[in-house]
Coordinates of C-alpha atoms and ligand atoms in Angstrom, one line a residue:
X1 CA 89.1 75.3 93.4
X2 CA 90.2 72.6 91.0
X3 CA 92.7 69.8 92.0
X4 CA 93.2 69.0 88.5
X5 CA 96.9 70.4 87.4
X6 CA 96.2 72.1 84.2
X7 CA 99.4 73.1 83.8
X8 CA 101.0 69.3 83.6
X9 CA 99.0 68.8 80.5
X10 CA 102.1 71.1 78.6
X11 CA 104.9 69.1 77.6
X12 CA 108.5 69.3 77.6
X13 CA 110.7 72.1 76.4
X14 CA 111.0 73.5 73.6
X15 CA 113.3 71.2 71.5
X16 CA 114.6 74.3 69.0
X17 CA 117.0 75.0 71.7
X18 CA 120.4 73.2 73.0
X19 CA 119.1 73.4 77.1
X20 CA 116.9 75.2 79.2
X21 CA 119.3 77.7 79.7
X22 CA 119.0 78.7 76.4
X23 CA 115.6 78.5 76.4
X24 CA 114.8 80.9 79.8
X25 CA 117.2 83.5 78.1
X26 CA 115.6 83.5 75.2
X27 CA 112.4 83.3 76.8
X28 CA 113.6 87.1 78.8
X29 CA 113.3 85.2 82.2
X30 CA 117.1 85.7 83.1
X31 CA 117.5 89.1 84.1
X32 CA 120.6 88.1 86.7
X33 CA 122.3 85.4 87.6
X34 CA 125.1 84.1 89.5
X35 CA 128.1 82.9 87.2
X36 CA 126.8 82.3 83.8
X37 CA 129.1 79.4 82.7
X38 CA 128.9 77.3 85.3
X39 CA 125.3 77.8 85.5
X40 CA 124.8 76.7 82.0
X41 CA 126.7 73.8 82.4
X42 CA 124.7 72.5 85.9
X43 CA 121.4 73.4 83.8
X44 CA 122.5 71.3 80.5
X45 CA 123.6 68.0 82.6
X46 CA 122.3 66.0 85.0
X47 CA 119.1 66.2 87.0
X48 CA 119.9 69.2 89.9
X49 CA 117.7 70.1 93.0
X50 CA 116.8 73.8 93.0
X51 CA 113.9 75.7 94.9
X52 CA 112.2 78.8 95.1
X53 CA 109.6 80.4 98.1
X54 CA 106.3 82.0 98.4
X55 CA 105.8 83.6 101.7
X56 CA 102.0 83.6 102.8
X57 CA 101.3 87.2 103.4
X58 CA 98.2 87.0 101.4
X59 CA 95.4 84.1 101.2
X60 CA 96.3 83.4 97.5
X61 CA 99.6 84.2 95.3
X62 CA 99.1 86.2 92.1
X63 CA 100.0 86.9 89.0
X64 CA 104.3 87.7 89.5
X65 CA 103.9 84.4 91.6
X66 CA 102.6 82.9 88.3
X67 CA 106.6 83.6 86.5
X68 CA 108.2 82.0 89.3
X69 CA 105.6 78.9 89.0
X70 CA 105.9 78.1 85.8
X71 CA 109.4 78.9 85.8
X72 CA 109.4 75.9 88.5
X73 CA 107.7 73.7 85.9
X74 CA 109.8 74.8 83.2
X75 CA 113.2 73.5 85.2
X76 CA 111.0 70.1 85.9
X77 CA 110.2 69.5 82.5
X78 CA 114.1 69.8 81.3
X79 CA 114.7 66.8 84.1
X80 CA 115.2 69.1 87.4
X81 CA 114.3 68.4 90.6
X82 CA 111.9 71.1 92.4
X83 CA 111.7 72.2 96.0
X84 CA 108.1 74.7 96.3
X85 CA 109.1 76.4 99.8
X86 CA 106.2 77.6 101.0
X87 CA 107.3 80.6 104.1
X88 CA 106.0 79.2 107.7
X89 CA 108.5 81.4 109.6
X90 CA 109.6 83.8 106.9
X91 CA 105.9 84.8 106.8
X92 CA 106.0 85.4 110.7
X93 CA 108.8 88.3 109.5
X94 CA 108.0 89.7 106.8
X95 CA 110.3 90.6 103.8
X96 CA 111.3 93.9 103.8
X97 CA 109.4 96.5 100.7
X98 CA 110.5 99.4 99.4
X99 CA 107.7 101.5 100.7
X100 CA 107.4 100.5 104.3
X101 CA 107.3 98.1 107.3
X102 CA 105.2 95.4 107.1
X103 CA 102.4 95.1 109.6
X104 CA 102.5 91.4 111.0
X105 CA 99.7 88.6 110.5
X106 CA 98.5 86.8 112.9
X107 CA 100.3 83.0 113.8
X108 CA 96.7 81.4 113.1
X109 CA 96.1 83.7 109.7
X110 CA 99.7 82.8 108.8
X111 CA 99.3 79.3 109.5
X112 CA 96.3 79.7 107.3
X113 CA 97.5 80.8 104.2
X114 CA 100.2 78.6 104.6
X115 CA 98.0 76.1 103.5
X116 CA 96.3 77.6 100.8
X117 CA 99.6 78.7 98.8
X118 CA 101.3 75.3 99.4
X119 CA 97.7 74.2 97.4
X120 CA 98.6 76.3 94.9
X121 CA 101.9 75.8 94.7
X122 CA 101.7 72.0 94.4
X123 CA 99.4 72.8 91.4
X124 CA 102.0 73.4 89.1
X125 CA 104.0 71.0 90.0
X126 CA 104.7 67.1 89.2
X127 CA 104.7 64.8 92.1
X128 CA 105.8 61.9 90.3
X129 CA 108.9 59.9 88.4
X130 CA 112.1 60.4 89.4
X131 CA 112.1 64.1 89.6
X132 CA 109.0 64.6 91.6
X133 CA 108.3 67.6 93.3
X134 CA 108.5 67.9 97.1
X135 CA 106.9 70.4 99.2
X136 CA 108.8 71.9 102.4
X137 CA 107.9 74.6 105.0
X138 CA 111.0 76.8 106.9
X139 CA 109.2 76.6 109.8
X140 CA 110.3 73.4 110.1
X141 CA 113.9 74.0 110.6
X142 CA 113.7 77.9 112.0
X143 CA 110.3 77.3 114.4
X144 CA 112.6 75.1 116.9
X145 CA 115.8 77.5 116.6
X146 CA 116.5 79.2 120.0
X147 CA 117.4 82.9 119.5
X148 CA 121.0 82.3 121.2
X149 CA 121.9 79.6 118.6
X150 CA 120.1 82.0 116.0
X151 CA 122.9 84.5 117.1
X152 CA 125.4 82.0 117.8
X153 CA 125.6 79.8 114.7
X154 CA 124.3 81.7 112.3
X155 CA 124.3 85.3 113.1
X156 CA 128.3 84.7 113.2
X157 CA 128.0 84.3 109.5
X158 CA 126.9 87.8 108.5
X159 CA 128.7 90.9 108.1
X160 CA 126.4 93.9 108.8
X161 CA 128.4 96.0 106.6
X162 CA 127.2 93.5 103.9
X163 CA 123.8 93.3 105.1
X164 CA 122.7 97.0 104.8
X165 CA 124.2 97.3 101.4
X166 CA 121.2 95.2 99.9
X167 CA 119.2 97.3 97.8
X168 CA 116.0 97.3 99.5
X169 CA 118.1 97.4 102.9
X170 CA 119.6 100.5 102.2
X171 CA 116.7 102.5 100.7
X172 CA 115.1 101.7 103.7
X173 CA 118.1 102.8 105.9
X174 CA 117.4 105.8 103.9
X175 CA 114.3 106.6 104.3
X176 CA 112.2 108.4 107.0
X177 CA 110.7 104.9 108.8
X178 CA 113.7 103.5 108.8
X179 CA 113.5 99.6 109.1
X180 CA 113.0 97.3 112.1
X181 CA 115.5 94.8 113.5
X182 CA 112.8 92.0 112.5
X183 CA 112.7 92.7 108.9
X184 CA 116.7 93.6 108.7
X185 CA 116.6 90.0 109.9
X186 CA 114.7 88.9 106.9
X187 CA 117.6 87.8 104.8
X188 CA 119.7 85.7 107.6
X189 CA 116.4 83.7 107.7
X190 CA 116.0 83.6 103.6
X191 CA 120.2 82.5 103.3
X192 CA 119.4 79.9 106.3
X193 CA 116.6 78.4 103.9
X194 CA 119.1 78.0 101.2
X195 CA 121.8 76.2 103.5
X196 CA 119.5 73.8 105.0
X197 CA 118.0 72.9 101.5
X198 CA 121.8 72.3 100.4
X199 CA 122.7 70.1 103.0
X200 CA 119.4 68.0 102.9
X201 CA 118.7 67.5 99.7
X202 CA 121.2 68.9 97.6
X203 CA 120.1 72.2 96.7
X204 CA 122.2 73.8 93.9
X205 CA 119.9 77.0 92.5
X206 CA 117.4 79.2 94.0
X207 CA 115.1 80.8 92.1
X208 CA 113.2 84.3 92.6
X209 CA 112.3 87.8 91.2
X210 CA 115.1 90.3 90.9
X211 CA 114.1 92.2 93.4
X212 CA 114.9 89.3 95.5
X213 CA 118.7 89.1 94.3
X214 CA 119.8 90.3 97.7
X215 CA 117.9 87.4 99.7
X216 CA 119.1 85.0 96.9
X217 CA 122.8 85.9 97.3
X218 CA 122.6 86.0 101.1
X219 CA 122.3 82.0 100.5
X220 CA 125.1 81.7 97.9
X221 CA 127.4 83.3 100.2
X222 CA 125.8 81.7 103.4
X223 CA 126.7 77.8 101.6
X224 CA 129.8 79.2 100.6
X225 CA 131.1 79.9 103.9
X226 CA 129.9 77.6 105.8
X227 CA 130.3 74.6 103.0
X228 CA 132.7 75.6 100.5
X229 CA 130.4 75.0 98.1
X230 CA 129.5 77.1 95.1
X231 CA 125.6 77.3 94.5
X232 CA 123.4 79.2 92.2
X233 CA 120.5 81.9 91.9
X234 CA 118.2 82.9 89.0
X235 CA 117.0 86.9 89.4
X236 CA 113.6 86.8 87.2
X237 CA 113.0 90.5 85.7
X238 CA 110.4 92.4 86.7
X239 CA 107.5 92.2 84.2
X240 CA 106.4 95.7 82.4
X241 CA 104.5 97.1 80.4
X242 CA 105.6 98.8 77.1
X243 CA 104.1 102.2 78.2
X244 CA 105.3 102.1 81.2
X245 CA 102.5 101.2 83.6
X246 CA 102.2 98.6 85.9
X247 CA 101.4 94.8 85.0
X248 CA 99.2 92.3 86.8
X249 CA 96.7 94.8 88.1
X250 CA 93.4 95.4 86.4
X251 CA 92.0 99.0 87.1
X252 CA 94.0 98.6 91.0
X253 CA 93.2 95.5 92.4
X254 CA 95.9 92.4 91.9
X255 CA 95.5 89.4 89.6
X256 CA 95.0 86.5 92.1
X257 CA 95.2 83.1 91.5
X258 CA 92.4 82.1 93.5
X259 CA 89.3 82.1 91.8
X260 CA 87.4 83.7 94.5
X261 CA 89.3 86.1 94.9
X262 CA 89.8 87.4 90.7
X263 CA 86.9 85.6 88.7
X264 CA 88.2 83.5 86.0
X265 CA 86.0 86.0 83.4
X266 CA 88.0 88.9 84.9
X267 CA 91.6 87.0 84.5
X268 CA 90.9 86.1 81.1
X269 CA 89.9 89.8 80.2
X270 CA 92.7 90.9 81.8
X271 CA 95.2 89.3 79.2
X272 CA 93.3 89.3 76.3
X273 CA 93.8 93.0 76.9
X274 CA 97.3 92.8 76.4
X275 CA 98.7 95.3 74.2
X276 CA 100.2 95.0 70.9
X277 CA 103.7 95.9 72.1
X278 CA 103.3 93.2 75.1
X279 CA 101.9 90.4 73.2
X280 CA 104.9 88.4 72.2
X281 CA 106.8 88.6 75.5
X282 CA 103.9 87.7 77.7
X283 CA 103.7 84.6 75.5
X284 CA 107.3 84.0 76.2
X285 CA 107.2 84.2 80.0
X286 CA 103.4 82.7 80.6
X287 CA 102.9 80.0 78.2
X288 CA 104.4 76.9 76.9
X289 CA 104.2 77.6 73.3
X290 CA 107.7 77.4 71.4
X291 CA 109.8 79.8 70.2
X292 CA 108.4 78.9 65.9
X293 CA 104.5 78.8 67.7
X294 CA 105.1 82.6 68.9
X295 CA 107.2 83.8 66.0
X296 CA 104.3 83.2 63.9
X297 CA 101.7 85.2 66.6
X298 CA 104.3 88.2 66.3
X299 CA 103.8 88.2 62.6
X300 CA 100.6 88.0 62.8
X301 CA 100.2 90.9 65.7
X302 CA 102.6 93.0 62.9
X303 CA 100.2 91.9 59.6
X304 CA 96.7 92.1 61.1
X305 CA 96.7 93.4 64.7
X306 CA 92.8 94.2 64.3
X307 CA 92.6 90.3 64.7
X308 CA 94.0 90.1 67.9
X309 CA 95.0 86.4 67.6
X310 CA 97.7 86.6 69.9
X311 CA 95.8 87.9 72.7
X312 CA 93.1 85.3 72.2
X313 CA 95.7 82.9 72.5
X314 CA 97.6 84.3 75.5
X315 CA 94.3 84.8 77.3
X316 CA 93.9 80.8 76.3
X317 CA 96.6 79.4 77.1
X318 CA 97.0 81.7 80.6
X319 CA 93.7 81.0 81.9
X320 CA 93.9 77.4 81.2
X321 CA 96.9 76.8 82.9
X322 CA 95.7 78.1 86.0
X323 CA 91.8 77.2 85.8
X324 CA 91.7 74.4 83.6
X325 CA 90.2 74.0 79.8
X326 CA 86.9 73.6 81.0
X327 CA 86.7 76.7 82.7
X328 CA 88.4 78.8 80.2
X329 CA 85.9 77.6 77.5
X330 CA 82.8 78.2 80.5
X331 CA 84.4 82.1 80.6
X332 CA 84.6 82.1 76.1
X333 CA 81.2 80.8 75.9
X334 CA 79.6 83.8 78.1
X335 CA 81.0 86.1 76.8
X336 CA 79.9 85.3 73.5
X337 CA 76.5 85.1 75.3
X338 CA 76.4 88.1 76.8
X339 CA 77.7 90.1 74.8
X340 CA 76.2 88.3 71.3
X341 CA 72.7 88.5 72.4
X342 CA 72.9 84.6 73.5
X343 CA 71.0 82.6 76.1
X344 CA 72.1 83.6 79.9
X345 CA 70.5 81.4 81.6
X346 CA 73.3 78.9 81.9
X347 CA 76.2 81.7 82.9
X348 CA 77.2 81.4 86.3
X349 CA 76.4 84.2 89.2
X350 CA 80.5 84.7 89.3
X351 CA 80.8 85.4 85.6
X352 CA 77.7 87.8 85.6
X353 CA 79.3 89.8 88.5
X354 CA 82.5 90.0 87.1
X355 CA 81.0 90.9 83.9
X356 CA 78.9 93.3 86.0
X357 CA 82.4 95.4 87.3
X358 CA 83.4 96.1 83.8
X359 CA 79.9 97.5 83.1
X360 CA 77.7 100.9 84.1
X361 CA 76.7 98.9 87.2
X362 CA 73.4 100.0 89.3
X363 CA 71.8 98.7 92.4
X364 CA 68.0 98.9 92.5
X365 CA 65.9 97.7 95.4
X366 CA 65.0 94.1 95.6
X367 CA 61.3 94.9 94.1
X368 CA 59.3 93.5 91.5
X369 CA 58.1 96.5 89.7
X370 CA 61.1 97.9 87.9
X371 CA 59.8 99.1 84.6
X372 CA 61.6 98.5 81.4
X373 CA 61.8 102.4 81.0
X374 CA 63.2 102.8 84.9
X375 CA 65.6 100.1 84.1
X376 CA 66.9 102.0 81.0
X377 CA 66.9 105.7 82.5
X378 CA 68.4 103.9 85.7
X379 CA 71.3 102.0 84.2
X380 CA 71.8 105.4 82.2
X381 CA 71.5 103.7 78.8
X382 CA 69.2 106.7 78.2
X383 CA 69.0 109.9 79.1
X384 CA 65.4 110.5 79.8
X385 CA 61.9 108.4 80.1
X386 CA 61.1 109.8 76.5
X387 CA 63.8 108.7 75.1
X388 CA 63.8 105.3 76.9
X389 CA 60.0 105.1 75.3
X390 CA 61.2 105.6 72.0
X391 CA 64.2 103.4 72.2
X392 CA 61.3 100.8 73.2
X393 CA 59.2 101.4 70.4
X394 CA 62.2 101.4 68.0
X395 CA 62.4 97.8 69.3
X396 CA 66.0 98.8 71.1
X397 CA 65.6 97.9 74.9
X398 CA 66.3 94.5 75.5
X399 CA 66.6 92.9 78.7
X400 CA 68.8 89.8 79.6
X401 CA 69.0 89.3 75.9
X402 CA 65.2 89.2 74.8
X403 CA 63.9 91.8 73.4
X404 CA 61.1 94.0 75.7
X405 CA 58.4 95.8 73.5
X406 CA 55.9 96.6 76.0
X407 CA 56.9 99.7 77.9
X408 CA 54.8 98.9 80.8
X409 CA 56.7 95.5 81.5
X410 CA 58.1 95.1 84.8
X411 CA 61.3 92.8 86.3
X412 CA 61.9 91.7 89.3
X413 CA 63.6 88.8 91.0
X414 CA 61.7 86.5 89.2
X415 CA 63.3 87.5 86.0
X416 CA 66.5 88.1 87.2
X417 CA 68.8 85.7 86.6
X418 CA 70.2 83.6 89.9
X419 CA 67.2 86.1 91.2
X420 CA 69.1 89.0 90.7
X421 CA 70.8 90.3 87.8
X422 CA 69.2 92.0 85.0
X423 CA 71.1 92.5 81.7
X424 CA 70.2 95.7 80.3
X425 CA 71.1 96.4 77.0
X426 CA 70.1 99.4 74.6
X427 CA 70.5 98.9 70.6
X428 CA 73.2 96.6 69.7
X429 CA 76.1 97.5 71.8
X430 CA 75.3 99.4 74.9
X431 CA 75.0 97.4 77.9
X432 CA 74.6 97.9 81.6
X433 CA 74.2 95.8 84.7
X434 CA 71.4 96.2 87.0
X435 CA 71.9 94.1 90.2
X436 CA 69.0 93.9 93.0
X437 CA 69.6 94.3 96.3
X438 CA 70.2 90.9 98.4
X439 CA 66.9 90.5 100.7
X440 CA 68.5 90.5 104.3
Ligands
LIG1 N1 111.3 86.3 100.2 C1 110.5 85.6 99.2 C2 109.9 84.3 99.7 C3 110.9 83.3 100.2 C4 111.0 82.9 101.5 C5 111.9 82.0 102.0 C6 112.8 81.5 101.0 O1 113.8 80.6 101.5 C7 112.8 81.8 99.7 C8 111.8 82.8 99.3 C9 109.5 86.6 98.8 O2 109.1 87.4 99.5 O3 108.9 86.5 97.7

């Protein structure tokens, strides 16, 4: 993965507006927040410490991670001063979901990924000047805490009546599993966070999705008692799509971060597949571009959609802020290769597999007499060896962009490219992938 931080390359705030404030509400990343006024005010004056956490219940964060990150960036940018809490002991609970209970990692896997998504998080971050970022980890202050000072000193602070009137609290209350003492415990743990960041370094907002609004006020009230202070919390909204299904999966599987773990060929697909009605929010929430910059792309979505200029430039400026320029252009380049009848040879094995999922994708034996006509009836480009002879003869059948015209030419590894992916391609447009087998 790259240590480069694409995103520091974007620049300040958008100057069209009087303060951030302004900016995140326009920008539809303010979906609830504590007291608006005072909020405003903290936001417009002088340089605040706020924070927001990722628990490591996976080996990378995603795509609704991606919001809160650059939301992170957008606060340092207007002058703020950012705390990325990354879960150590949080991650050891688990925070409670709608659907279920959680089913716990191990110390070592949690430990683990504890690392990676602090990696991550640092990536979008700036570590220097006089609002540099700083990293922290609650296991530092909760791994130590005995369970009778837990219970004693903090557990003293929370009402149970107001505990099990949190949303996801109560529908689990509701439901048939119930919920476990561990997760109920979740959001002492999550308010304990908050107070410690207040004390030591001044904490004054927490940031988060709205579906954590219940963990998020669990702090306000936890500094409030115990400190007398009043503190803050941003609830992001929950990103949707305009027809109502579910953003940040593509056909099931989650948008990661992690390149290994979503290609960046498949990331950039996935938003330069946003949909018309989409288009201009996404480039509110998940870029940097101002608000004159994305007036213009709506206009141009309304005038000539077909052109998909917005899209290019989401998918641009999305992929680039989390895999770099270079990469981005890497992913541009073959697709126009691939798909343009370009040279191959060049396109990474990652690309070609990714590009592979999205086709008809076969797997033939790792031998070296696949005939152009088995490849085409194979790969179902055809629907029959006649036909696959004529569409040879027709000078149709092409194979990792060349075209084939002898119909008794065989491929193996040795033409495959990285030794084994073949390109099929029929005509103009239709395409399939023909992978072989990995030799054991
Ligand atoms: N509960 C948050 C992660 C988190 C953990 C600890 C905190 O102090 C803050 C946030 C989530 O699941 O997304």
């Amino acid at each position: 993965m790259s240590t480069a931080s694409p995103v520091l390359s974007r620049q300040a705030n958008d100057p069209s507006f009087p303060n951030i404030w302004q900016e995140l509400k326009w920008r539809g990343l303010v979906h609830v927040s504590t007291d608006e006024a005072t909020l405003e005010e903290a936001l417009a004056g002088d340089p605040i410490t706020y924070y927001c956490g990722f628990d490591p219940t996976a080996a990378s964060l995603h795509l609704g991670h991606l919001v809160q990150l650059l939301l992170l960036r957008r606060l340092q940018l207007a002058g703020h001063k950012p705390l990325g809490l990354v879960g150590g002991s949080t991650g050891l609970i688990g925070d409670p979901r709608q659907t279920s209970e959680r089913v716990l990692n191990t110390k070592e896997v949690v430990s683990e990924w504890v690392e990676s998504l602090g990696n991550q998080v640092s990536n979008y971050l700036s570590f220097d000047g006089d609002n540099a970022a700083r990293m922290v980890n609650n296991l530092d202050w909760t791994g130590g805490l005995s369970a009778l000072d837990f219970l004693r000193d903090i557990g003293k602070h929370f009402r149970v009546g107001t505990m099990i009137k949190k949303e996801i609290v109560a529908k689990r209350l509701n439901s048939e599993e119930g919920i476990s003492y561990t997760e109920f415990s979740y959001q002492i743990l999550q308010g304990l966070d908050y107070l410690n960041l207040h004390r030591d370094y001044d904490c004054v907002l927490q940031t988060g999705g709205s579906d954590q609004w219940g963990n998020l006020t669990s702090g306000t009230e936890l500094v409030r008692k115990v400190e007398g202070q009043h503190v803050h919390a941003i609830g992001t909204p929950l990103i949707t799509n305009a027809d109502g299904t579910k953003f940040g999966k593509s056909e099931g599987n989650a948008i990661w971060l992690n390149p290994e773990m979503c290609s960046p060929y498949t990331f950039y697909q996935f938003w330069l597949n946003t949909a018309d009605a989409d288009v201009a929010d996404r480039l509110k929430v998940f870029t940097f571009l101002t608000r004159d910059e994305i007036a213009e792309y709506q206009q141009k979505v309304e005038t000539e959609p077909f052109r998909r200029e917005a899209q290019r430039r989401l998918a641009w400026e999305v992929t680039s802020l989390v895999h770099g320029e270079e990469q981005t252009q890497k992913v541009i380049d073959a697709s126009a290769a691939i798909f343009g009848g370009g040279e191959l040879e060049g396109i990474d094995e990652d690309t070609l597999t990714a590009v592979g999922t999205e086709l008809n994708h076969v797997v033939l034996p790792a031998t070296d007499d696949h005939s152009i006509i088995d490849l085409l009836v194979k790969s179902e480009l055809v629907g029959s060896k006649s036909e696959a002879r004529r569409t040879v003869k027709d000078g149709g059948a092409y194979v990792n962009n060349v075209k084939i015209t002898d119909e008794a030419q065989s491929f193996g590894s040795n033409q495959a490219l990285h030794g084994r992916h073949l390109l099929v391609r029929r005509g103009k447009k239709n395409m399939a992938m023909v992978s072989l087998e990995s030799e054991v």
